[in-house]
mmCIF file of C-alpha atoms and ligand atoms in Angstrom:
data_model
loop_
_atom_site.group_PDB
_atom_site.id
_atom_site.type_symbol
_atom_site.label_atom_id
_atom_site.label_comp_id
_atom_site.label_asym_id
_atom_site.label_seq_id
_atom_site.Cartn_x
_atom_site.Cartn_y
_atom_site.Cartn_z
ATOM 1 C CA MET S 1 -1.802 10.950 -24.526
ATOM 2 C CA LYS S 2 -4.917 10.912 -22.373
ATOM 3 C CA LYS S 3 -5.427 7.396 -21.004
ATOM 4 C CA ARG S 4 -8.439 5.753 -19.353
ATOM 5 C CA ILE S 5 -7.197 4.354 -16.084
ATOM 6 C CA LEU S 6 -8.992 2.097 -13.613
ATOM 7 C CA VAL S 7 -7.802 2.305 -9.993
ATOM 8 C CA THR S 8 -9.266 -0.383 -7.732
ATOM 9 C CA GLY S 9 -9.164 0.586 -4.059
ATOM 10 C CA GLY S 10 -9.113 4.172 -5.311
ATOM 11 C CA ALA S 11 -10.898 5.597 -2.256
ATOM 12 C CA GLY S 12 -8.272 4.178 0.092
ATOM 13 C CA PHE S 13 -5.156 5.813 1.452
ATOM 14 C CA VAL S 14 -2.668 5.151 -1.392
ATOM 15 C CA GLY S 15 -5.396 4.851 -4.055
ATOM 16 C CA SER S 16 -6.812 8.339 -3.463
ATOM 17 C CA HIS S 17 -3.363 9.923 -3.877
ATOM 18 C CA LEU S 18 -2.825 7.857 -7.012
ATOM 19 C CA CYS S 19 -6.174 8.957 -8.528
ATOM 20 C CA GLU S 20 -5.272 12.575 -7.808
ATOM 21 C CA ALA S 21 -1.815 12.252 -9.401
ATOM 22 C CA LEU S 22 -3.216 10.535 -12.529
ATOM 23 C CA LEU S 23 -5.861 13.234 -12.979
ATOM 24 C CA LYS S 24 -3.143 15.889 -12.619
ATOM 25 C CA LYS S 25 -1.258 14.152 -15.436
ATOM 26 C CA GLY S 26 -4.320 14.668 -17.641
ATOM 27 C CA HIS S 27 -5.766 11.147 -17.609
ATOM 28 C CA GLU S 28 -9.330 9.929 -17.171
ATOM 29 C CA VAL S 29 -9.698 8.006 -13.908
ATOM 30 C CA PHE S 30 -12.241 5.355 -12.888
ATOM 31 C CA CYS S 31 -12.074 4.856 -9.133
ATOM 32 C CA LEU S 32 -13.549 1.523 -8.001
ATOM 33 C CA ASP S 33 -14.055 0.834 -4.290
ATOM 34 C CA ASN S 34 -16.383 -1.050 -1.949
ATOM 35 C CA PHE S 35 -15.538 1.354 0.924
ATOM 36 C CA PHE S 36 -14.482 -1.419 3.291
ATOM 37 C CA THR S 37 -11.502 0.588 4.559
ATOM 38 C CA GLY S 38 -11.643 3.484 2.097
ATOM 39 C CA GLN S 39 -13.625 6.645 2.673
ATOM 40 C CA LYS S 40 -15.613 8.849 0.350
ATOM 41 C CA LYS S 41 -14.042 11.910 1.932
ATOM 42 C CA ASN S 42 -10.651 10.821 0.543
ATOM 43 C CA ILE S 43 -11.900 11.508 -2.974
ATOM 44 C CA LEU S 44 -14.646 14.110 -2.342
ATOM 45 C CA HIS S 45 -12.457 16.854 -3.809
ATOM 46 C CA LEU S 46 -12.173 14.866 -7.067
ATOM 47 C CA LEU S 47 -15.894 14.296 -7.631
ATOM 48 C CA ASP S 48 -16.416 17.556 -9.554
ATOM 49 C CA ASP S 49 -13.732 16.674 -12.075
ATOM 50 C CA PRO S 50 -15.490 15.525 -15.281
ATOM 51 C CA TYR S 51 -12.628 13.083 -15.919
ATOM 52 C CA PHE S 52 -13.129 11.338 -12.566
ATOM 53 C CA GLU S 53 -15.730 8.593 -12.074
ATOM 54 C CA LEU S 54 -16.504 6.833 -8.805
ATOM 55 C CA ILE S 55 -17.825 3.273 -8.957
ATOM 56 C CA ARG S 56 -19.024 1.391 -5.864
ATOM 57 C CA HIS S 57 -18.161 -2.212 -6.586
ATOM 58 C CA ASP S 58 -16.629 -5.236 -4.892
ATOM 59 C CA ILE S 59 -13.583 -6.542 -6.738
ATOM 60 C CA THR S 60 -14.454 -10.171 -5.912
ATOM 61 C CA MET S 61 -17.238 -9.825 -8.511
ATOM 62 C CA PRO S 62 -16.436 -9.497 -12.237
ATOM 63 C CA PHE S 63 -16.283 -5.958 -13.540
ATOM 64 C CA PHE S 64 -16.120 -4.651 -17.091
ATOM 65 C CA ILE S 65 -15.084 -1.242 -18.323
ATOM 66 C CA GLU S 66 -12.999 0.091 -21.220
ATOM 67 C CA ALA S 67 -9.583 1.071 -19.874
ATOM 68 C CA ASP S 68 -5.974 1.303 -21.033
ATOM 69 C CA GLU S 69 -4.373 0.694 -17.641
ATOM 70 C CA ILE S 70 -5.458 -0.908 -14.377
ATOM 71 C CA TYR S 71 -3.885 -0.290 -10.971
ATOM 72 C CA ASN S 72 -5.129 -3.074 -8.692
ATOM 73 C CA LEU S 73 -4.941 -1.693 -5.153
ATOM 74 C CA ALA S 74 -8.190 -3.041 -3.684
ATOM 75 C CA CYS S 75 -7.362 -4.918 -0.466
ATOM 76 C CA PRO S 76 -7.369 -3.974 3.205
ATOM 77 C CA ALA S 77 -3.762 -3.306 4.175
ATOM 78 C CA SER S 78 -3.618 -2.934 7.960
ATOM 79 C CA PRO S 79 -3.275 -6.127 10.053
ATOM 80 C CA ILE S 80 -6.428 -5.303 12.086
ATOM 81 C CA HIS S 81 -8.523 -4.817 8.963
ATOM 82 C CA TYR S 82 -7.205 -7.717 6.905
ATOM 83 C CA GLN S 83 -7.603 -10.103 9.849
ATOM 84 C CA TYR S 84 -11.170 -8.919 10.569
ATOM 85 C CA ASN S 85 -12.507 -11.258 7.855
ATOM 86 C CA GLY S 86 -9.596 -13.363 6.645
ATOM 87 C CA ILE S 87 -11.654 -15.295 4.095
ATOM 88 C CA LYS S 88 -12.791 -12.056 2.501
ATOM 89 C CA THR S 89 -9.186 -10.805 2.424
ATOM 90 C CA ILE S 90 -8.104 -13.935 0.540
ATOM 91 C CA LYS S 91 -11.061 -13.612 -1.850
ATOM 92 C CA THR S 92 -10.248 -9.944 -2.471
ATOM 93 C CA SER S 93 -6.613 -10.717 -3.336
ATOM 94 C CA VAL S 94 -7.232 -13.873 -5.357
ATOM 95 C CA MET S 95 -10.615 -13.325 -7.038
ATOM 96 C CA GLY S 96 -9.819 -9.621 -7.423
ATOM 97 C CA ALA S 97 -6.600 -10.535 -9.251
ATOM 98 C CA ILE S 98 -8.427 -13.028 -11.479
ATOM 99 C CA ASN S 99 -11.123 -10.467 -12.325
ATOM 100 C CA MET S 100 -8.619 -7.692 -13.102
ATOM 101 C CA LEU S 101 -6.301 -9.996 -15.087
ATOM 102 C CA GLY S 102 -9.270 -11.274 -17.096
ATOM 103 C CA LEU S 103 -10.282 -7.699 -17.830
ATOM 104 C CA ALA S 104 -6.707 -6.730 -18.810
ATOM 105 C CA LYS S 105 -6.488 -9.784 -21.086
ATOM 106 C CA ARG S 106 -9.745 -8.927 -22.822
ATOM 107 C CA LEU S 107 -8.769 -5.243 -23.248
ATOM 108 C CA ASN S 108 -5.069 -5.825 -23.950
ATOM 109 C CA ALA S 109 -4.528 -3.342 -21.102
ATOM 110 C CA LYS S 110 -1.574 -3.055 -18.718
ATOM 111 C CA VAL S 111 -2.298 -4.164 -15.164
ATOM 112 C CA LEU S 112 -0.278 -3.305 -12.050
ATOM 113 C CA GLN S 113 -0.620 -5.324 -8.870
ATOM 114 C CA ALA S 114 -0.105 -3.650 -5.486
ATOM 115 C CA SER S 115 1.814 -6.473 -3.856
ATOM 116 C CA THR S 116 3.612 -6.117 -0.578
ATOM 117 C CA SER S 117 6.790 -6.636 1.432
ATOM 118 C CA GLU S 118 4.652 -9.119 3.407
ATOM 119 C CA VAL S 119 5.420 -11.677 0.668
ATOM 120 C CA TYR S 120 8.825 -11.896 2.410
ATOM 121 C CA GLY S 121 7.113 -12.711 5.744
ATOM 122 C CA ASP S 122 9.551 -12.501 8.683
ATOM 123 C CA PRO S 123 12.632 -12.224 6.457
ATOM 124 C CA GLU S 124 15.896 -14.032 7.160
ATOM 125 C CA ILE S 125 17.729 -11.951 4.543
ATOM 126 C CA HIS S 126 18.297 -8.258 5.139
ATOM 127 C CA PRO S 127 17.661 -5.999 3.281
ATOM 128 C CA GLN S 128 15.203 -7.925 1.120
ATOM 129 C CA PRO S 129 15.999 -8.224 -2.627
ATOM 130 C CA GLU S 130 13.307 -9.312 -5.095
ATOM 131 C CA HIS S 131 14.891 -12.751 -5.622
ATOM 132 C CA TYR S 132 14.377 -13.685 -1.946
ATOM 133 C CA TRP S 133 11.471 -16.144 -1.650
ATOM 134 C CA GLY S 134 10.498 -15.167 1.863
ATOM 135 C CA ASN S 135 9.694 -16.790 5.186
ATOM 136 C CA VAL S 136 5.906 -16.865 5.505
ATOM 137 C CA ASN S 137 3.772 -18.870 7.933
ATOM 138 C CA PRO S 138 1.024 -20.224 5.641
ATOM 139 C CA ILE S 139 -1.389 -20.918 8.531
ATOM 140 C CA GLY S 140 -0.720 -17.987 10.872
ATOM 141 C CA PRO S 141 -2.882 -14.911 11.510
ATOM 142 C CA ARG S 142 -1.184 -12.917 8.736
ATOM 143 C CA ALA S 143 -1.535 -15.720 6.163
ATOM 144 C CA CYS S 144 -4.833 -14.417 4.734
ATOM 145 C CA TYR S 145 -2.987 -11.310 3.565
ATOM 146 C CA ASP S 146 0.495 -12.700 2.874
ATOM 147 C CA GLU S 147 -0.627 -15.826 1.031
ATOM 148 C CA GLY S 148 -3.436 -13.961 -0.745
ATOM 149 C CA LYS S 149 -0.868 -11.513 -2.112
ATOM 150 C CA ARG S 150 1.558 -14.335 -2.962
ATOM 151 C CA CYS S 151 -1.190 -16.155 -4.869
ATOM 152 C CA ALA S 152 -2.028 -12.904 -6.679
ATOM 153 C CA GLU S 153 1.620 -12.617 -7.768
ATOM 154 C CA ALA S 154 1.492 -16.222 -9.036
ATOM 155 C CA LEU S 155 -1.684 -15.424 -10.986
ATOM 156 C CA PHE S 156 -0.069 -12.345 -12.500
ATOM 157 C CA VAL S 157 3.029 -14.176 -13.734
ATOM 158 C CA ASN S 158 0.918 -17.045 -15.117
ATOM 159 C CA TYR S 159 -1.397 -14.714 -17.042
ATOM 160 C CA HIS S 160 1.749 -13.090 -18.389
ATOM 161 C CA ARG S 161 3.394 -16.383 -19.407
ATOM 162 C CA GLN S 162 0.298 -18.070 -20.813
ATOM 163 C CA ASN S 163 -1.705 -15.152 -22.184
ATOM 164 C CA HIS S 164 0.936 -12.430 -22.609
ATOM 165 C CA VAL S 165 -0.963 -10.041 -20.371
ATOM 166 C CA LYS S 166 1.113 -6.907 -19.727
ATOM 167 C CA ILE S 167 1.759 -7.082 -15.992
ATOM 168 C CA LYS S 168 3.645 -5.024 -13.419
ATOM 169 C CA ILE S 169 4.121 -6.288 -9.858
ATOM 170 C CA ALA S 170 5.016 -3.650 -7.241
ATOM 171 C CA ARG S 171 6.147 -4.939 -3.842
ATOM 172 C CA ILE S 172 5.177 -2.011 -1.658
ATOM 173 C CA PHE S 173 6.922 -1.549 1.706
ATOM 174 C CA ASN S 174 5.323 0.358 4.631
ATOM 175 C CA THR S 175 3.859 3.571 3.257
ATOM 176 C CA TYR S 176 2.393 6.412 5.323
ATOM 177 C CA GLY S 177 0.974 9.903 4.932
ATOM 178 C CA PRO S 178 -2.205 11.983 4.961
ATOM 179 C CA ARG S 179 -5.502 10.050 4.485
ATOM 180 C CA MET S 180 -4.435 7.037 6.498
ATOM 181 C CA HIS S 181 -7.514 6.077 8.478
ATOM 182 C CA PRO S 182 -7.227 7.252 12.112
ATOM 183 C CA ASN S 183 -8.498 3.855 13.357
ATOM 184 C CA ASP S 184 -6.584 1.887 10.803
ATOM 185 C CA GLY S 185 -4.303 0.332 13.440
ATOM 186 C CA ARG S 186 -1.047 0.809 11.557
ATOM 187 C CA VAL S 187 1.871 2.047 13.552
ATOM 188 C CA VAL S 188 2.294 5.546 12.088
ATOM 189 C CA SER S 189 -1.378 6.517 12.408
ATOM 190 C CA ASN S 190 -1.656 4.859 15.846
ATOM 191 C CA PHE S 191 1.346 6.695 17.304
ATOM 192 C CA ILE S 192 0.312 10.088 15.892
ATOM 193 C CA VAL S 193 -3.325 9.813 17.031
ATOM 194 C CA GLN S 194 -2.209 8.595 20.476
ATOM 195 C CA ALA S 195 0.335 11.410 20.803
ATOM 196 C CA LEU S 196 -2.179 14.083 19.770
ATOM 197 C CA ASN S 197 -4.824 12.732 22.171
ATOM 198 C CA GLY S 198 -2.315 12.502 25.055
ATOM 199 C CA GLU S 199 -2.893 8.740 25.254
ATOM 200 C CA ASP S 200 -0.183 6.156 25.891
ATOM 201 C CA ILE S 201 1.892 5.235 22.836
ATOM 202 C CA THR S 202 1.414 1.485 22.385
ATOM 203 C CA ILE S 203 4.620 -0.302 21.410
ATOM 204 C CA PHE S 204 4.127 -3.976 20.629
ATOM 205 C CA GLY S 205 7.015 -6.121 21.906
ATOM 206 C CA ASP S 206 10.237 -4.397 22.987
ATOM 207 C CA GLY S 207 10.107 -1.884 20.127
ATOM 208 C CA GLU S 208 13.367 -3.123 18.599
ATOM 209 C CA GLN S 209 11.609 -4.500 15.481
ATOM 210 C CA THR S 210 12.280 -2.361 12.415
ATOM 211 C CA ARG S 211 10.323 -1.019 9.466
ATOM 212 C CA SER S 212 11.251 1.273 6.558
ATOM 213 C CA PHE S 213 8.703 4.014 5.974
ATOM 214 C CA CYS S 214 7.980 5.564 2.584
ATOM 215 C CA TYR S 215 6.022 8.796 2.204
ATOM 216 C CA VAL S 216 2.947 8.387 0.007
ATOM 217 C CA ASP S 217 3.957 10.990 -2.638
ATOM 218 C CA ASP S 218 7.202 9.096 -3.272
ATOM 219 C CA MET S 219 5.245 5.824 -3.540
ATOM 220 C CA VAL S 220 2.724 7.217 -6.031
ATOM 221 C CA ARG S 221 5.572 8.506 -8.201
ATOM 222 C CA ALA S 222 7.110 5.021 -8.169
ATOM 223 C CA LEU S 223 3.851 3.250 -9.029
ATOM 224 C CA ILE S 224 3.293 5.507 -12.025
ATOM 225 C CA GLY S 225 6.966 5.091 -13.026
ATOM 226 C CA LEU S 226 6.610 1.307 -12.951
ATOM 227 C CA MET S 227 3.386 1.396 -14.980
ATOM 228 C CA GLU S 228 5.145 3.509 -17.628
ATOM 229 C CA THR S 229 8.017 1.049 -18.160
ATOM 230 C CA PRO S 230 8.259 -0.950 -21.430
ATOM 231 C CA ASP S 231 6.194 -4.150 -21.595
ATOM 232 C CA GLU S 232 9.146 -6.441 -20.891
ATOM 233 C CA VAL S 233 9.481 -4.931 -17.393
ATOM 234 C CA THR S 234 7.097 -6.975 -15.257
ATOM 235 C CA GLY S 235 8.662 -6.848 -11.800
ATOM 236 C CA PRO S 236 8.329 -7.850 -9.079
ATOM 237 C CA MET S 237 9.931 -4.575 -8.075
ATOM 238 C CA ASN S 238 10.503 -3.455 -4.478
ATOM 239 C CA LEU S 239 9.195 0.041 -3.789
ATOM 240 C CA GLY S 240 9.936 1.609 -0.436
ATOM 241 C CA ASN S 241 12.243 3.939 1.441
ATOM 242 C CA PRO S 242 15.379 2.107 2.621
ATOM 243 C CA GLY S 243 15.653 4.294 5.771
ATOM 244 C CA GLU S 244 15.181 1.756 8.595
ATOM 245 C CA PHE S 245 13.859 2.630 12.065
ATOM 246 C CA THR S 246 12.948 0.715 15.218
ATOM 247 C CA MET S 247 9.438 1.263 16.569
ATOM 248 C CA LEU S 248 11.033 2.887 19.638
ATOM 249 C CA GLN S 249 12.799 5.407 17.394
ATOM 250 C CA LEU S 250 9.530 6.079 15.570
ATOM 251 C CA ALA S 251 7.687 6.624 18.873
ATOM 252 C CA GLU S 252 10.352 9.053 20.066
ATOM 253 C CA LEU S 253 10.265 10.985 16.791
ATOM 254 C CA VAL S 254 6.455 11.263 16.906
ATOM 255 C CA LEU S 255 6.632 12.481 20.522
ATOM 256 C CA LYS S 256 9.240 15.099 19.564
ATOM 257 C CA LEU S 257 7.337 16.360 16.506
ATOM 258 C CA THR S 258 3.945 16.538 18.249
ATOM 259 C CA GLY S 259 5.399 17.966 21.490
ATOM 260 C CA SER S 260 3.215 15.422 23.286
ATOM 261 C CA SER S 261 3.778 14.280 26.845
ATOM 262 C CA SER S 262 2.251 10.849 26.197
ATOM 263 C CA LYS S 263 3.996 7.940 27.910
ATOM 264 C CA ILE S 264 5.238 4.864 26.094
ATOM 265 C CA THR S 265 3.614 1.583 27.099
ATOM 266 C CA PHE S 266 4.688 -1.902 26.003
ATOM 267 C CA LEU S 267 2.111 -4.490 24.886
ATOM 268 C CA PRO S 268 2.649 -8.091 23.698
ATOM 269 C CA LEU S 269 4.064 -8.551 20.196
ATOM 270 C CA PRO S 270 1.413 -10.019 17.863
ATOM 271 C CA GLN S 271 2.139 -13.518 16.499
ATOM 272 C CA ASP S 272 4.366 -13.634 13.385
ATOM 273 C CA ASP S 273 5.103 -9.891 13.531
ATOM 274 C CA PRO S 274 8.198 -9.496 11.291
ATOM 275 C CA MET S 275 11.302 -8.453 13.259
ATOM 276 C CA GLN S 276 12.985 -6.473 10.498
ATOM 277 C CA ARG S 277 12.113 -5.031 7.141
ATOM 278 C CA GLN S 278 14.107 -2.946 4.685
ATOM 279 C CA PRO S 279 13.768 -2.868 0.902
ATOM 280 C CA ASP S 280 16.663 -3.375 -1.448
ATOM 281 C CA ILE S 281 15.631 -0.867 -4.151
ATOM 282 C CA THR S 282 18.538 -1.399 -6.557
ATOM 283 C CA LEU S 283 16.125 -2.604 -9.257
ATOM 284 C CA ALA S 284 13.807 0.428 -8.941
ATOM 285 C CA ARG S 285 16.808 2.779 -8.977
ATOM 286 C CA LYS S 286 18.120 1.175 -12.173
ATOM 287 C CA THR S 287 14.844 0.570 -14.017
ATOM 288 C CA ILE S 288 12.701 3.596 -13.227
ATOM 289 C CA ALA S 289 15.426 5.933 -11.902
ATOM 290 C CA TRP S 290 13.429 6.255 -8.709
ATOM 291 C CA GLU S 291 14.623 7.505 -5.357
ATOM 292 C CA PRO S 292 12.357 8.344 -2.428
ATOM 293 C CA HIS S 293 12.998 11.993 -1.499
ATOM 294 C CA THR S 294 10.952 12.529 1.652
ATOM 295 C CA HIS S 295 12.737 12.034 4.966
ATOM 296 C CA LEU S 296 10.744 10.380 7.728
ATOM 297 C CA GLU S 297 10.772 13.560 9.834
ATOM 298 C CA GLU S 298 9.427 15.683 6.974
ATOM 299 C CA GLY S 299 6.758 13.125 5.999
ATOM 300 C CA LEU S 300 5.666 12.762 9.602
ATOM 301 C CA LYS S 301 5.222 16.546 9.876
ATOM 302 C CA HIS S 302 2.762 16.512 6.939
ATOM 303 C CA THR S 303 0.973 13.485 8.377
ATOM 304 C CA ILE S 304 0.723 15.027 11.857
ATOM 305 C CA GLN S 305 -0.753 18.183 10.320
ATOM 306 C CA TYR S 306 -3.363 16.068 8.507
ATOM 307 C CA PHE S 307 -4.409 14.308 11.702
ATOM 308 C CA LYS S 308 -4.508 17.642 13.571
ATOM 309 C CA ASN S 309 -6.940 18.931 10.937
ATOM 310 C CA ILE S 310 -9.256 15.916 10.924
ATOM 311 C CA LEU S 311 -9.183 15.486 14.713
ATOM 312 C CA ASN S 312 -9.808 19.254 15.208
ATOM 313 C CA PHE S 313 -6.643 20.202 17.117
HETATM 314 P P1 NAD B 401 -6.438 1.057 2.300
HETATM 315 O O1 NAD B 401 -7.090 0.063 3.206
HETATM 316 O O2 NAD B 401 -6.484 2.485 2.677
HETATM 317 O O3 NAD B 401 -6.989 0.929 0.818
HETATM 318 C C1 NAD B 401 -7.522 -0.233 0.281
HETATM 319 C C2 NAD B 401 -8.783 0.145 -0.488
HETATM 320 O O4 NAD B 401 -9.329 -1.026 -1.093
HETATM 321 C C3 NAD B 401 -9.876 0.726 0.405
HETATM 322 O O5 NAD B 401 -10.411 1.883 -0.184
HETATM 323 C C4 NAD B 401 -10.916 -0.392 0.476
HETATM 324 O O6 NAD B 401 -12.218 0.083 0.712
HETATM 325 C C5 NAD B 401 -10.747 -1.042 -0.877
HETATM 326 N N1 NAD B 401 -11.176 -2.444 -0.902
HETATM 327 C C6 NAD B 401 -10.896 -3.429 -0.015
HETATM 328 N N2 NAD B 401 -11.475 -4.585 -0.382
HETATM 329 C C7 NAD B 401 -12.157 -4.322 -1.547
HETATM 330 C C8 NAD B 401 -12.950 -5.104 -2.407
HETATM 331 N N3 NAD B 401 -13.209 -6.394 -2.160
HETATM 332 N N4 NAD B 401 -13.493 -4.499 -3.499
HETATM 333 C C9 NAD B 401 -13.273 -3.196 -3.772
HETATM 334 N N5 NAD B 401 -12.517 -2.407 -2.974
HETATM 335 C C10 NAD B 401 -11.965 -2.961 -1.878
HETATM 336 O O7 NAD B 401 -4.920 0.558 2.151
HETATM 337 P P2 NAD B 401 -3.685 1.233 1.410
HETATM 338 O O8 NAD B 401 -2.626 1.419 2.395
HETATM 339 O O9 NAD B 401 -4.135 2.375 0.586
HETATM 340 O O10 NAD B 401 -3.237 0.021 0.468
HETATM 341 C C11 NAD B 401 -3.527 -0.010 -0.923
HETATM 342 C C12 NAD B 401 -2.894 -1.235 -1.544
HETATM 343 O O11 NAD B 401 -1.478 -1.196 -1.368
HETATM 344 C C13 NAD B 401 -3.368 -2.558 -0.932
HETATM 345 O O12 NAD B 401 -3.519 -3.516 -1.941
HETATM 346 C C14 NAD B 401 -2.238 -2.939 -0.013
HETATM 347 O O13 NAD B 401 -2.147 -4.324 0.165
HETATM 348 C C15 NAD B 401 -1.027 -2.377 -0.759
HETATM 349 N N6 NAD B 401 0.071 -2.104 0.171
HETATM 350 C C16 NAD B 401 0.019 -1.007 1.004
HETATM 351 C C17 NAD B 401 1.063 -0.798 1.905
HETATM 352 C C18 NAD B 401 1.070 0.380 2.835
HETATM 353 O O14 NAD B 401 1.951 0.470 3.666
HETATM 354 N N7 NAD B 401 0.155 1.318 2.751
HETATM 355 C C19 NAD B 401 2.135 -1.685 1.964
HETATM 356 C C20 NAD B 401 2.124 -2.794 1.107
HETATM 357 C C21 NAD B 401 1.102 -2.978 0.213
HETATM 358 N N1 UDP B 402 3.076 -1.596 16.124
HETATM 359 C C1 UDP B 402 3.256 -1.081 17.396
HETATM 360 N N2 UDP B 402 2.238 -0.365 17.945
HETATM 361 C C2 UDP B 402 1.065 -0.130 17.310
HETATM 362 C C3 UDP B 402 0.890 -0.654 16.001
HETATM 363 C C4 UDP B 402 1.917 -1.389 15.445
HETATM 364 O O1 UDP B 402 4.324 -1.254 18.014
HETATM 365 O O2 UDP B 402 0.198 0.538 17.891
HETATM 366 C C5 UDP B 402 4.180 -2.353 15.517
HETATM 367 C C6 UDP B 402 3.785 -3.692 14.915
HETATM 368 O O3 UDP B 402 3.827 -4.691 15.906
HETATM 369 C C7 UDP B 402 4.850 -3.874 13.852
HETATM 370 C C8 UDP B 402 5.165 -2.442 13.392
HETATM 371 O O4 UDP B 402 4.669 -1.588 14.421
HETATM 372 O O5 UDP B 402 6.009 -4.437 14.415
HETATM 373 C C9 UDP B 402 4.481 -2.070 12.073
HETATM 374 O O6 UDP B 402 3.113 -2.387 12.187
HETATM 375 P P1 UDP B 402 2.036 -2.015 11.071
HETATM 376 O O7 UDP B 402 0.752 -2.654 11.500
HETATM 377 O O8 UDP B 402 2.039 -0.564 10.819
HETATM 378 O O9 UDP B 402 2.583 -2.686 9.727
HETATM 379 P P2 UDP B 402 3.189 -4.123 9.359
HETATM 380 O O10 UDP B 402 3.361 -4.957 10.594
HETATM 381 O O11 UDP B 402 2.194 -4.699 8.425
HETATM 382 O O12 UDP B 402 4.478 -3.775 8.752
#
């Protein structure tokens, strides 16, 4: 059945892939974005599709449209961007959630929240299962993002309990792929752009901290899978690739795949930078029969090719 689907943050990295996948499935897509970190060129190729509509709007303001499903992705995701204006980041997470939950309540629509592994902070349990409450500094530099997303989760479960809104909470772990912004500051885009430009690869700290990287196509498949679950499935559900790598391993892999002769340089570790991160995806495996298929090496090859194209190599 053709559905009308609102994607907030639809011109961003993950959002643009999601819009594309939903259109391919035959749905009508409303892409809402204020272009803070998203780019029009991410969705240019969709503009001619009569079932695609682009709306410039800021999610902190109320918004009304007729839709069957809402994917709420609007929020800067890279530490540099979300710390640029911390108050705005909190408003985007909290007021954005209130506006989208209010809309879902009024429409009796399903609403999916793009939450994050950052709700676990610097985790003391490894890998992280959904029942872990996390270790977050509420007043540190990452708090605007972490606590904003935690508050959004609290809003989602309360709208569900009090008003029976059909919610889905996805806890997304580090995701990468084509259409990441070259100046976005996240580790995968930074290392690839540095390697291609022959600049030093900047490792923060000693490079022994770990992350688990999920390729964007796998993530989009999981988000749609979660949205399609029966109403009693609300999450939170971890979505990510359990393959765990140190930042040194990532740097070495990027150097190998780009054939770059860039040197590695070590810079101070930012405050509250989590030391380890790996999703426990037992719940996603059981509930939506989801498994990420793309190996880091393969995903990096696609991502490197994308950056070569946009940087004219
Ligand atoms: P992104 O920065 O590329 O996309 C976010 C989009 O939201 C951008 O297009 C931006 O312009 C838009 N936006 C920001 N504030 C807005 C506002 N007030 N009103 C309307 N639009 C606004 O980031 P992404 O990696 O695509 O992340 C998408 C979502 O997934 C975010 O909510 C993020 O927190 C979540 N997430 C991503 C990752 C990841 O590794 N990529 C990990 C965990 C969670
Ligand atoms: N990082 C790094 N060099 C960079 C950018 C990031 O070593 O140029 C590190 C960062 O300190 C963190 C990891 O890579 O330990 C992942 O950072 P990213 O900003 O991509 O995501 P997050 O910290 O939100 O997981």
